[in-house]
Amino acid sequence: MESHRALVGCHDEESGTAGLMWLKRATWMSLNYNVWITMVILFLTVTIARAQTGAIDGTVRGEGGEGLVGSSVQIEGTQRGAIARANGSFSIENVPPGSVTLIVKSIGYQTRRVPLTAKAGERTSIAISMKESSVQLDEVEVRTKRKRQEQSDTRASVTKIEPRDAKYLPGAAEDVMRSLRSLPGVVAPNDFSAQLVVRGSGPDQNLIILDDIEVFNPYRLYGFVSMFNPETISDITLISGGFPAKYGDRLSAVLDVVNREGESKRLVSGKANISVTNANLVLEGKFPDALGGGWLLSGRRTYYDLILGPIAKAQKLVDGDVAFPNFRDLQFKAIISPWRNHSFVINALTSRDATELVSSADRDRIDSISINDQSYNSLVGVAWRWAPSENLLSKTIGSWYKNTGETEFGGEGGSQLLYGDIPRDSVSKLIRALPQSVQDSLRRRGITAENPPALGLSDGNASFNFSKYTLRNETSLQLDHNLVEFGIGGDLIHTSVAFSVKPDSLLIALRRGQGRSPLPDSVLSTVDYYRANAFVQDRISLGDGLYIQPGLRFDYYKIIDRAYLSPRISASFALDPLTTIRGAFGLYYQSPGYEKLFDRQTYFDLTSAAVADLKAEQSTHYVLGIEHLLDQEWQVRVEGYYKSFSDLIVQQKLTGTRYTSTQKPGESPIYGTGWTDPVAITGDSLTPIPVNDATGAAYGVELLLQKIGTTPDSKWSGWFGYTLAWANRYRDGVTFPFNFDQRHTVNIVLNYKANEWLELGSSFQFGSGFPYTPPKGFGPVVVMNTDSAGVKRPGIGTNIFGETLFTIDRGGVADINSARLPIYHRLDVRATFYRHWWNLDWALYLDVINVYNHRNILSRSYSVNKETATLKMREVTMLPILPTLGVSVKF
């Protein structure tokens, strides 16, 4: 039987002949040749046309001199125009020479008609001042962090979410990464994980950045929440595909999170947040005027351990000193500007996750497990920003990041595999019911009714240590019609993993019988390597609302001693001031590394000789979308994407020997005597050796209707998202769905501002069921027994009562992910009450996850009913209805 469990996360091998591969490559080269020729012709044509037309640069400001973002500027009698940017500036290209009239509109201001003369080959500058309307209109407040993406921004698949939404989104546990799952193209593995699955890619294929520093493990509470504190965040940007050349070493998406730089007006201010699960304190202030800038300090601590610990002890589940999953962290950020045109940004972070559990002696189950686990994240970064002119910005960043952890575990487990789903007392009664001679024989082996056996795990430990030193520079230069960006950098990376355990021989047999790779007694692997990279990209204005951004990235990965060039290009075209078309194409590479294994949850031996033959994993992105501003408040975006994967790294498959047995006619399969003697057959097994043996594809269409602004009379806000998607993997000539292939995904987020003291929010999620591999049948576990002559012979595995130990047969590669779990849906609600007490601003909230307590299925496990000799299914569910109370106060 194929090792299907490990294969579920793998990809299938691309089929085809060498001739077909040559044809694909030739077609790609021809396509790119034609693309570049077309671009050159277009560039020359527009350049010639530009010499015969003019351009208008201007600003739209209010009576107080503030820039009026979102103002509409249009040339009368034409479709040419622009929307004012955040500072009120605008540009209109390819203006016919002669007298023209600008029609300028802004909500809350009088419409203006501004005449001017455009000259061929020249840029005309104008400053437009608007007067407030004498007629009362709804003044539009466009939220800074949810403003419309500028039409000159060529990046496709960009979604910004406000930090406030991350904090107040119902059911998101005030977590940044959990809030992102409400966006199109993003799903979560389950309710218990903050990981992100973006457009059919694994969580290990996402680049996570905090304040320009890449982090490997951005999770807390063992993946339940992320490291990002919504109280300190200023900007959250997700690029779910086609990202530009400045980002590298990931195949799927980029999450770029920026912390605030601290209060710049007050010496000290702060905010505290307390709920039934955690406490959060933020302090911030400004530095003396000589230094400029400000600082921010935050600390968090969960107390699940303080709440769950006493409950678990009362239920006699644990003994002694326990510490259920908990974490604490401390973050600091400061910016100083001691000299003109120079500023320095300092970042520091430290965190600790911990768990300590010891099974109670009064427990109902036989299993006795002890766990002592601790992990740490540390980060220090310094950035120097130099802006000698308004057109030049240079940023040099040096950082150190470290993620370590150690786990000690031991005890016994697997009683359900040995005896079925019965409690400890029942097993003890069965032992007492055995003949005295049998009990005496068991006692000599250390087995008594007071000490029924389970599967021995012995004492084990596991540890990891990842550290990274980074130095890089990024520079941007604004020219007349170009924004040129380039950079160079390098990383020194140390990674090590260690694992040591002596599992019970029966446990090893059970794992093999279930198609799992054997547990090694110990692993100690250390890999030190470096990465080097450089990039250049140029956003070019071709006039008439057309912008393109070609880019090229260079990456060198010492771990496989290979270098790669990644061409990328994106473009935006303004059909009119309200409508933008964007597209992107790019090649992306990802190096192997232990630092990526936490998200992937697959072990590879990166010290083996096979690493020398490895290639970097590769993906190709194609993205095309259209965005339309319905009015000053609502925007709709439709986007299609296609991603192909090649050279994906999976565990090597080897052909070996396994054993099989069949049921004897007329005999009960419940006892070992009901099966024939095992015979050897040929079978496949997986090894930790990494090989480039899989490919894949992901494609789909996304719809996002989002409110991007509010008026004083507007009480509703939120968004609606729908995704239709496919994600497949290919290996050994077989196509099967990716683990997180979700055909239909719907997200509806609505917030209602009832009055000045009450805000109501709701979040609804719906998703097609994830694929899983159903069982085909069952059979006995085969163990190797030593006879009286010392020869090992295969036999049927049984427990102390002679009952057969079963393994579930899930078929071969062709059966991977051939069934679907039930659909997922969940409604979360939140009520927030705002009050001003004791000269402080308070927010009290009630957040309820899964309001109607829907039973969402996490997984299905199977066992054999020993009374009927049939398979029985057990479903593991996700979060039930879960209310949370909390309070925030700002001082």
JSON list of C-alpha atoms in Angstrom, two decimals, residues 42 46 79-81 93-94 148-156 539-549 570-584 624-628:
[
{"chain": "A", "resi": 42, "resn": "LEU", "atom": "CA", "xyz": [4.00, 50.73, -27.88]},
{"chain": "A", "resi": 46, "resn": "VAL", "atom": "CA", "xyz": [3.50, 56.74, -27.13]},
{"chain": "A", "resi": 79, "resn": "GLN", "atom": "CA", "xyz": [-13.15, 61.03, -21.10]},
{"chain": "A", "resi": 80, "resn": "ARG", "atom": "CA", "xyz": [-9.68, 62.16, -19.99]},
{"chain": "A", "resi": 81, "resn": "GLY", "atom": "CA", "xyz": [-9.26, 62.82, -16.30]},
{"chain": "A", "resi": 93, "resn": "GLU", "atom": "CA", "xyz": [-1.34, 62.75, -19.72]},
{"chain": "A", "resi": 94, "resn": "ASN", "atom": "CA", "xyz": [-1.73, 63.20, -23.51]},
{"chain": "A", "resi": 148, "resn": "ARG", "atom": "CA", "xyz": [-8.63, 53.26, -3.05]},
{"chain": "A", "resi": 149, "resn": "GLN", "atom": "CA", "xyz": [-5.56, 51.84, -4.73]},
{"chain": "A", "resi": 150, "resn": "GLU", "atom": "CA", "xyz": [-4.14, 54.54, -7.01]},
{"chain": "A", "resi": 151, "resn": "GLN", "atom": "CA", "xyz": [-4.62, 53.89, -10.69]},
{"chain": "A", "resi": 152, "resn": "SER", "atom": "CA", "xyz": [-0.89, 54.33, -11.23]},
{"chain": "A", "resi": 153, "resn": "ASP", "atom": "CA", "xyz": [-0.21, 51.40, -8.85]},
{"chain": "A", "resi": 154, "resn": "THR", "atom": "CA", "xyz": [0.40, 48.45, -11.16]},
{"chain": "A", "resi": 155, "resn": "ARG", "atom": "CA", "xyz": [0.39, 45.78, -8.45]},
{"chain": "A", "resi": 156, "resn": "ALA", "atom": "CA", "xyz": [-2.36, 43.20, -8.90]},
{"chain": "A", "resi": 539, "resn": "ARG", "atom": "CA", "xyz": [7.22, 51.79, -13.02]},
{"chain": "A", "resi": 540, "resn": "ILE", "atom": "CA", "xyz": [6.83, 53.63, -16.32]},
{"chain": "A", "resi": 541, "resn": "SER", "atom": "CA", "xyz": [4.05, 56.05, -17.21]},
{"chain": "A", "resi": 542, "resn": "LEU", "atom": "CA", "xyz": [3.17, 55.58, -20.89]},
{"chain": "A", "resi": 543, "resn": "GLY", "atom": "CA", "xyz": [0.44, 58.20, -20.84]},
{"chain": "A", "resi": 544, "resn": "ASP", "atom": "CA", "xyz": [-3.33, 57.97, -21.30]},
{"chain": "A", "resi": 545, "resn": "GLY", "atom": "CA", "xyz": [-3.64, 56.14, -17.98]},
{"chain": "A", "resi": 546, "resn": "LEU", "atom": "CA", "xyz": [-1.28, 53.29, -18.92]},
{"chain": "A", "resi": 547, "resn": "TYR", "atom": "CA", "xyz": [1.46, 52.23, -16.50]},
{"chain": "A", "resi": 548, "resn": "ILE", "atom": "CA", "xyz": [3.76, 49.22, -16.65]},
{"chain": "A", "resi": 549, "resn": "GLN", "atom": "CA", "xyz": [6.30, 47.92, -14.16]},
{"chain": "A", "resi": 570, "resn": "SER", "atom": "CA", "xyz": [2.69, 44.18, -14.06]},
{"chain": "A", "resi": 571, "resn": "ALA", "atom": "CA", "xyz": [0.54, 46.85, -15.67]},
{"chain": "A", "resi": 572, "resn": "SER", "atom": "CA", "xyz": [-2.44, 49.06, -14.93]},
{"chain": "A", "resi": 573, "resn": "PHE", "atom": "CA", "xyz": [-4.69, 50.87, -17.37]},
{"chain": "A", "resi": 574, "resn": "ALA", "atom": "CA", "xyz": [-7.26, 53.52, -16.36]},
{"chain": "A", "resi": 575, "resn": "LEU", "atom": "CA", "xyz": [-10.28, 53.03, -18.60]},
{"chain": "A", "resi": 576, "resn": "ASP", "atom": "CA", "xyz": [-11.71, 56.14, -16.95]},
{"chain": "A", "resi": 577, "resn": "PRO", "atom": "CA", "xyz": [-11.24, 57.88, -13.58]},
{"chain": "A", "resi": 578, "resn": "LEU", "atom": "CA", "xyz": [-13.38, 55.21, -11.89]},
{"chain": "A", "resi": 579, "resn": "THR", "atom": "CA", "xyz": [-12.25, 52.00, -13.62]},
{"chain": "A", "resi": 580, "resn": "THR", "atom": "CA", "xyz": [-8.84, 50.30, -13.66]},
{"chain": "A", "resi": 581, "resn": "ILE", "atom": "CA", "xyz": [-7.61, 47.13, -15.33]},
{"chain": "A", "resi": 582, "resn": "ARG", "atom": "CA", "xyz": [-4.56, 45.39, -13.84]},
{"chain": "A", "resi": 583, "resn": "GLY", "atom": "CA", "xyz": [-2.53, 42.40, -14.89]},
{"chain": "A", "resi": 584, "resn": "ALA", "atom": "CA", "xyz": [0.64, 40.66, -13.77]},
{"chain": "A", "resi": 624, "resn": "LEU", "atom": "CA", "xyz": [-5.88, 39.77, -14.68]},
{"chain": "A", "resi": 625, "resn": "GLY", "atom": "CA", "xyz": [-8.52, 41.89, -12.98]},
{"chain": "A", "resi": 626, "resn": "ILE", "atom": "CA", "xyz": [-10.76, 44.92, -13.21]},
{"chain": "A", "resi": 627, "resn": "GLU", "atom": "CA", "xyz": [-11.65, 47.37, -10.43]},
{"chain": "A", "resi": 628, "resn": "HIS", "atom": "CA", "xyz": [-14.48, 49.90, -10.50]}
]
